[in-house]
Short mmCIF file of C-alpha atoms and ligand atoms in Angstrom, two decimals:
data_model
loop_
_atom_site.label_atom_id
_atom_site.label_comp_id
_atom_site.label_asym_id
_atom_site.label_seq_id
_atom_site.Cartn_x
_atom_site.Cartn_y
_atom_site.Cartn_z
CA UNK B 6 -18.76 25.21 -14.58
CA UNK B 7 -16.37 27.98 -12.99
CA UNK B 8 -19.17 29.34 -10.57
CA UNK B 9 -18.27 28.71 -6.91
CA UNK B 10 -20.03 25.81 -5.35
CA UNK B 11 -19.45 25.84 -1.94
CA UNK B 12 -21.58 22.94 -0.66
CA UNK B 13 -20.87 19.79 0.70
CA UNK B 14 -19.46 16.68 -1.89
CA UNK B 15 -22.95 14.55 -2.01
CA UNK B 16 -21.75 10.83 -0.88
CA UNK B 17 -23.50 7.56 -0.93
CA UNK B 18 -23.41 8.10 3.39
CA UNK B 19 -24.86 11.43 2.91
CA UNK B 20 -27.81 9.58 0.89
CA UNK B 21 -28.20 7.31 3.66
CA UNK B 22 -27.95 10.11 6.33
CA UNK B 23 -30.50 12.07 4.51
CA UNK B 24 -32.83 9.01 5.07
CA UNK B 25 -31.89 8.33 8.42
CA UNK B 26 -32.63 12.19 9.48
CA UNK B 27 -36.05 12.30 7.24
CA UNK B 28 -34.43 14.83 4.69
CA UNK B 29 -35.99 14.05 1.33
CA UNK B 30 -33.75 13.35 -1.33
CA UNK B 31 -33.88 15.72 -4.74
CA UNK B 32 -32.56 13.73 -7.79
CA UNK B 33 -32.81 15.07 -11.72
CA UNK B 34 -31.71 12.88 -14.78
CA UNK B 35 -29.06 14.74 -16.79
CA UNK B 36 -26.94 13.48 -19.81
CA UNK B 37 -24.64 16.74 -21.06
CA UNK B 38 -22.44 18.96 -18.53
CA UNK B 39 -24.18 22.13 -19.29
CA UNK B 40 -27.26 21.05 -17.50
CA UNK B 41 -25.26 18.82 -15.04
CA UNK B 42 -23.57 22.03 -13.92
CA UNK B 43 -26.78 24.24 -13.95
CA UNK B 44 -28.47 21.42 -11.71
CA UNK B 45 -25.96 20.93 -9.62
CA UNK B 46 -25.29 24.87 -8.79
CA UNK B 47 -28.96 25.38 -7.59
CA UNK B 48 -28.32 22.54 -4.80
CA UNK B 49 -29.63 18.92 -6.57
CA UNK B 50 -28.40 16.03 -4.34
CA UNK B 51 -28.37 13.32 -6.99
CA UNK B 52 -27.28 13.40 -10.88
CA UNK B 53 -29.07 10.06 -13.04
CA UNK B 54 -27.52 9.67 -15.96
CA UNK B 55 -30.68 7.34 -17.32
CA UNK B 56 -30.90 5.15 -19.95
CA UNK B 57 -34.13 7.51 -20.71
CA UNK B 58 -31.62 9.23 -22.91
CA UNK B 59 -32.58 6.30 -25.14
CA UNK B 60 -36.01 8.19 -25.66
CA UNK B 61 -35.23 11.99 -24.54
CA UNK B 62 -32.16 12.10 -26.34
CA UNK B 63 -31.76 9.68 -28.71
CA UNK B 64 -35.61 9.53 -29.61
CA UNK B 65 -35.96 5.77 -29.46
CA UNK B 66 -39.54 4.58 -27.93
CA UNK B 67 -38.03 2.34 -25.19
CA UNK B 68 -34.56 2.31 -23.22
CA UNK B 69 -33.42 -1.34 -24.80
CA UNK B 70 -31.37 0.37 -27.67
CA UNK B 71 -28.82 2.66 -25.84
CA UNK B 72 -25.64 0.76 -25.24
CA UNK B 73 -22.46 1.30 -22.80
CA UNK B 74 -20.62 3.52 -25.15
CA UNK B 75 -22.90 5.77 -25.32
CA UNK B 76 -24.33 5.64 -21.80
CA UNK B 77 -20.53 6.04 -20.57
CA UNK B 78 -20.11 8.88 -22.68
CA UNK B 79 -22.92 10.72 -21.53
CA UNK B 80 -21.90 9.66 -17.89
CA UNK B 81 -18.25 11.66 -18.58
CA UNK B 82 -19.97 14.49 -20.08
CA UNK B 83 -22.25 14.66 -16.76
CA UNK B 84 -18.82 14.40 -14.57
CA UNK B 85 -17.51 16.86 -16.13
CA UNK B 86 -19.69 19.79 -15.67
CA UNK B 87 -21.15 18.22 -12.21
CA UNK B 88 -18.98 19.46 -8.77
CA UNK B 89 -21.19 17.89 -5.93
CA UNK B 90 -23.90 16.12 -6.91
CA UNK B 91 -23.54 11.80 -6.41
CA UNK B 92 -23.48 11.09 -10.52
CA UNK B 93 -24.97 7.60 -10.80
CA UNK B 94 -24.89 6.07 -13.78
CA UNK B 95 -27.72 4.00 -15.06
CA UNK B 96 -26.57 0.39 -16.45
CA UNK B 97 -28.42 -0.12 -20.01
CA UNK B 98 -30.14 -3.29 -21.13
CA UNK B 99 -27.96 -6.28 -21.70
CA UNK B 100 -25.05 -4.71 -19.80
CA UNK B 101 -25.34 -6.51 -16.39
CA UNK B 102 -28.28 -9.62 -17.10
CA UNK B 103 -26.05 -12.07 -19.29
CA UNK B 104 -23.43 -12.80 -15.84
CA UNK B 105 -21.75 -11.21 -12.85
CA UNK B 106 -18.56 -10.72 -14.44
CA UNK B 107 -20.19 -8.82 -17.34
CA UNK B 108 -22.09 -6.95 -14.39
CA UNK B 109 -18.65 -5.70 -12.90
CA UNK B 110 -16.70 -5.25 -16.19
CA UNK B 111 -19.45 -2.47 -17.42
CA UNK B 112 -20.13 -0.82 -13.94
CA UNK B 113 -16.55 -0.37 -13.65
CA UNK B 114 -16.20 0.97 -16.50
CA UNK B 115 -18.87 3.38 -15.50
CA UNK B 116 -16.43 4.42 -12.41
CA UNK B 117 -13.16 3.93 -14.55
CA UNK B 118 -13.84 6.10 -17.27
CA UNK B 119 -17.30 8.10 -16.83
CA UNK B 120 -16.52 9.52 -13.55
CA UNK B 121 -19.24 8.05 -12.01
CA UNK B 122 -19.63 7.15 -8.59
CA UNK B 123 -22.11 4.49 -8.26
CA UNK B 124 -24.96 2.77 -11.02
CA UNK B 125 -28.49 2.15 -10.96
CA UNK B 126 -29.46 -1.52 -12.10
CA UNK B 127 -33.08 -2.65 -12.62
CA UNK B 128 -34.71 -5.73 -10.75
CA UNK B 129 -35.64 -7.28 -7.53
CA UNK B 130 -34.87 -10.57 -5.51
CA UNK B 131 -33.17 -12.05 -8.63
CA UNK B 132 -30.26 -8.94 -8.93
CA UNK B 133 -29.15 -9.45 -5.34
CA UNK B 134 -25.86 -11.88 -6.34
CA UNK B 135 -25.30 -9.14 -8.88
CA UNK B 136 -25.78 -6.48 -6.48
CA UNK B 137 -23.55 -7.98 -3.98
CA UNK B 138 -20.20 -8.82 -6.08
CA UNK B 139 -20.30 -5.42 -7.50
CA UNK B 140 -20.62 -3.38 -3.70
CA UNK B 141 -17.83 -5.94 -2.95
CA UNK B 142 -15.70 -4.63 -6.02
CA UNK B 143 -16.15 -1.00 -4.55
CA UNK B 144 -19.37 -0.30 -6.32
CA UNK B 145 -22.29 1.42 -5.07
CA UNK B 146 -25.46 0.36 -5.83
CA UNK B 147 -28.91 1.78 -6.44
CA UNK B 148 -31.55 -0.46 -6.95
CA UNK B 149 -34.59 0.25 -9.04
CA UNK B 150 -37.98 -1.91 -8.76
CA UNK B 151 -41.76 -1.60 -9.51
CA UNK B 152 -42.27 -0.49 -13.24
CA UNK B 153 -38.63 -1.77 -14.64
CA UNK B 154 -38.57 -0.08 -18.23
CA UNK B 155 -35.97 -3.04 -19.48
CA UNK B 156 -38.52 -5.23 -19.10
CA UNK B 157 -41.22 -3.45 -20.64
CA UNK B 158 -42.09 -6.35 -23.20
CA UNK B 159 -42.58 -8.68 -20.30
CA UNK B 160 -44.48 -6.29 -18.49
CA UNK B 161 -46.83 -5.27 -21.42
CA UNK B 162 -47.04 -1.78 -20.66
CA UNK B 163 -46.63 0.89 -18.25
CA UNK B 164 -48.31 -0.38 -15.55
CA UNK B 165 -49.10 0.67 -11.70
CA UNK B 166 -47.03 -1.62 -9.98
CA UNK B 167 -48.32 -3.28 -6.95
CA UNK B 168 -52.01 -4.22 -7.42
CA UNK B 169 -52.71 -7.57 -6.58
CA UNK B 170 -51.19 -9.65 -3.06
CA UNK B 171 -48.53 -11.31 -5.66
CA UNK B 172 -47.36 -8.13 -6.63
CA UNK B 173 -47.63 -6.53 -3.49
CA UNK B 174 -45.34 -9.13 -1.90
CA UNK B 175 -42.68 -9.70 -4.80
CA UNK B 176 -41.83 -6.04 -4.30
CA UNK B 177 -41.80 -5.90 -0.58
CA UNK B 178 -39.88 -8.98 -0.75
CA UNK B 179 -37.45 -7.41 -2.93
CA UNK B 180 -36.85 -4.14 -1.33
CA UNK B 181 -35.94 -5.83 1.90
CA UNK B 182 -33.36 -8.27 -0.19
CA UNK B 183 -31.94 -4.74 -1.60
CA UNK B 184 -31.39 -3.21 1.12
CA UNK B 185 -29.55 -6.99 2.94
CA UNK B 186 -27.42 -6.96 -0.07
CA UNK B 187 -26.19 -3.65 0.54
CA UNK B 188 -28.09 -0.76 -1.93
CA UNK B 189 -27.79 3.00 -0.52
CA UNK B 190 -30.82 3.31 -2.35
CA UNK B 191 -33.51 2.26 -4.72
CA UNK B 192 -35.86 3.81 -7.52
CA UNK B 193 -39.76 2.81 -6.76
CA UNK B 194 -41.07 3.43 -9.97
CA UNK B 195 -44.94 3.65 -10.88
CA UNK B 196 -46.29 1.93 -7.66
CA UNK B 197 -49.14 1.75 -5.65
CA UNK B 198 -48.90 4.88 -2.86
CA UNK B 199 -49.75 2.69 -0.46
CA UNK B 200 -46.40 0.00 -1.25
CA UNK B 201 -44.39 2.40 -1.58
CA UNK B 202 -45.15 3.79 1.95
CA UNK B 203 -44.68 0.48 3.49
CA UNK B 204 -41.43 -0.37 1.47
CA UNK B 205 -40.34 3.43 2.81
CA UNK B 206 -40.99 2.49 6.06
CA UNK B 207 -40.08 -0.68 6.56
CA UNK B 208 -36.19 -0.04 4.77
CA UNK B 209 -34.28 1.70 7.69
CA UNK B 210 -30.54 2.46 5.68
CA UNK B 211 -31.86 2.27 2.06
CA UNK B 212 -33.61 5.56 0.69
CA UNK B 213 -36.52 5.06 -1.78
CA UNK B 214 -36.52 7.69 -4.53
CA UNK B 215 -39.84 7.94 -6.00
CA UNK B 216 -41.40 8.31 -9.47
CA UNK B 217 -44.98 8.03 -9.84
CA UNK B 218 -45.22 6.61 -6.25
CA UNK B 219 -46.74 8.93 -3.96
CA UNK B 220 -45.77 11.49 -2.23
CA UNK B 221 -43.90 9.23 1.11
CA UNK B 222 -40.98 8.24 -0.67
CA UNK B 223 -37.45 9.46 1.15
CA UNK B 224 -37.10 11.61 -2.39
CA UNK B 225 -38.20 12.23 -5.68
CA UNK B 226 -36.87 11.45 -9.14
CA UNK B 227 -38.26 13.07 -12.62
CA UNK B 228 -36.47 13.60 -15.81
CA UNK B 229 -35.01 16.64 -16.79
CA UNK B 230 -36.52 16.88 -20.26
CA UNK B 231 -40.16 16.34 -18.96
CA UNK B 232 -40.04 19.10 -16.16
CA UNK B 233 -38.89 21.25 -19.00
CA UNK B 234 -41.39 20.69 -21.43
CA UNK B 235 -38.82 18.88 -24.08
CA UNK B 236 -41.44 15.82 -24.10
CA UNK B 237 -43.58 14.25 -27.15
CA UNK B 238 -47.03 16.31 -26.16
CA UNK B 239 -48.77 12.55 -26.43
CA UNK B 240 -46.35 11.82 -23.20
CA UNK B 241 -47.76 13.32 -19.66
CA UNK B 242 -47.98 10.86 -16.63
CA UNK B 243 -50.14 11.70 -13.99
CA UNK B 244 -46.96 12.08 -11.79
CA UNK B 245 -45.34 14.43 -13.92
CA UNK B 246 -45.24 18.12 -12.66
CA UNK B 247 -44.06 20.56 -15.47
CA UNK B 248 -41.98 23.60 -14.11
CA UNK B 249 -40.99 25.23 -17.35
CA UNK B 250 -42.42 25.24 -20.59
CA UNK B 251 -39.12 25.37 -23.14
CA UNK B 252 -40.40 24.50 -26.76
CA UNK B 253 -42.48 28.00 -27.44
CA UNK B 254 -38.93 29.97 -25.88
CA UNK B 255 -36.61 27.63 -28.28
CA UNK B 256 -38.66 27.97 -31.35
CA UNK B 257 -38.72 31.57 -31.05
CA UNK B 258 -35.56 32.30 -30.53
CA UNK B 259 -34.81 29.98 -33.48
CA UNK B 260 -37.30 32.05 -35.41
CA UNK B 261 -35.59 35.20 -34.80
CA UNK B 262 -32.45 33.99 -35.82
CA UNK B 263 -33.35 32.30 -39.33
CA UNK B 264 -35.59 35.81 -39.90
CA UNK B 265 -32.61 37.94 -38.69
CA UNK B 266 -30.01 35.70 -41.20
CA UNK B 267 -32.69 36.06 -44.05
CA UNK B 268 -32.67 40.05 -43.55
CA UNK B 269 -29.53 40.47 -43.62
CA UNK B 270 -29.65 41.91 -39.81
CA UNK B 271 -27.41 39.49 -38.41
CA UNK B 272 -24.23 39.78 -37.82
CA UNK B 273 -24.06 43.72 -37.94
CA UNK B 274 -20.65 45.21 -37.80
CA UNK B 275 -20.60 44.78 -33.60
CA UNK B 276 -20.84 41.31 -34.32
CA UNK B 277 -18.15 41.19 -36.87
CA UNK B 278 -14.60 41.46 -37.01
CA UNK B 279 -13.01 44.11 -38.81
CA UNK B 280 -9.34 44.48 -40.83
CA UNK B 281 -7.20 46.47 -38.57
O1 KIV G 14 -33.61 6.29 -16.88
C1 KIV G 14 -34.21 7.01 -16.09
O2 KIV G 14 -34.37 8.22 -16.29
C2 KIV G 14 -34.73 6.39 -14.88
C3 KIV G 14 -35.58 7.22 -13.98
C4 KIV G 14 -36.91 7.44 -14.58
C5 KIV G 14 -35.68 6.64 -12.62
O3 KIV G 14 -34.49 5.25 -14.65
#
């Protein structure tokens, strides 16, 4: 985008000095540069580029199908139109379990050649060795723990997070390990308020970013397609606020056009380029 943008380059430290001064944190998933530039003009701090383009985009019904090619090139088109926002880029399924080294060999390439600057991985206590080698390799790292889509089979369903004193203690348990092994910050997704507020609390240089967990998170995370509308009308979480309703304004305008092209209206001879 050519439009001026004269705020401040968002940084990993500026994350963490958000948290530290009780500034709450704005982040919106995008996948193409058009919308990574129109977030990123009207002041967003972070840019996701989530493997929920598996389902938003791609219309699969979980994020296990989307692969590094085509999360990296989403990631570049995001870079491309984004000036200021932090872009972090969200590591798919399969692309940082199987070992370390195949941990640092995709995040990289997610810095190398998407443009991002850090990546989301999903997981608790058992990610911190992962977590670790890659922030030693130069790669920040945001964590992401309660309702882990990747594991959705496992999990059985989209669950509240947090119920039960197993629960309840695997995820405190992990946020502190998190934050030890060095995460600027981590996605609480679909948990208990209640966790989440102690988890929030108790980190003091890792920022929680929220979805479906209450409103004392240090920020707030919802996907781009949802707040617009673009959703399967079956698909409406209690969490999810919807600021614009986009499929009645598309349609339309698509209606216009196809009546307009049947008429014979469109193009008239402004919108047509004559012999000189
Ligand atoms: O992929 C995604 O969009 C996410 C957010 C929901 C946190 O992981």
């Amino acid at each position: 985008m050519s439009v001026v943008n004269k705020r401040k380059k968002v940084t990993v430290q500026t994350i963490r000095r958000m948290k530290s001064q009780g500034n709450k944190i704005a982040v919106l998933t995008a996948y193409d540069h058009y919308m990574a530039g129109l977030l990123d003009q009207v002041g967003i701090d972070i840019l996701l580029v989530g493997d929920s383009a598996s389902n938003v985009i791609h219309g699969f019904q979980t994020t296990l199908p989307i692969g590094m090619d085509i999360m990296v090139s989403h990631t570049a088109a995001v870079a491309r139109g984004n000036d200021k926002a932090l872009i972090v880029a969200d590591m798919p399924f399969m692309s940082y379990q199987p070992s370390i080294e195949t941990a640092i060999l995709n995040a990289g390439r997610f810095l190398a050649e998407g443009g991002a600057e850090s990546v989301k991985i999903e997981g608790g206590t058992e990610m911190v060795p992962t977590i670790k080698r890659l922030i030693e390799c130069g790669i920040p790292v945001m964590g992401h723990i309660g309702l882990t889509p990747q594991s959705i089979n496992r999990i059985g369903g989209p669950k509240v997070q947090g119920r039960g004193k197993e629960s309840r203690a695997y995820l405190m348990e992990s946020a502190l390990a998190l934050e030890e092994a060095g995460c600027f910050s981590m996605v609480l997704e679909l948990m208990d308020t209640e966790v989440a507020s102690e988890i929030t609390a108790a980190l003091k240089t890792t920022a929680t970013i929220g979805i479906g967990a209450g409103p004392n998170c240090d920020g707030q995370v919802l996907v781009i397609n949802d707040i617009l509308g673009l959703r399967d009308p079956g698909f409406k979480p209690k969490f999810l606020r919807e600021y614009a309703d986009l499929p009645p304004i598309i349609s339309d305008a698509a209606r216009r056009f196809i009546e307009d092209v049947r008429s014979g209206d469109y193009p008239n001879d402004d919108e047509s380029f004559g012999t000189n």
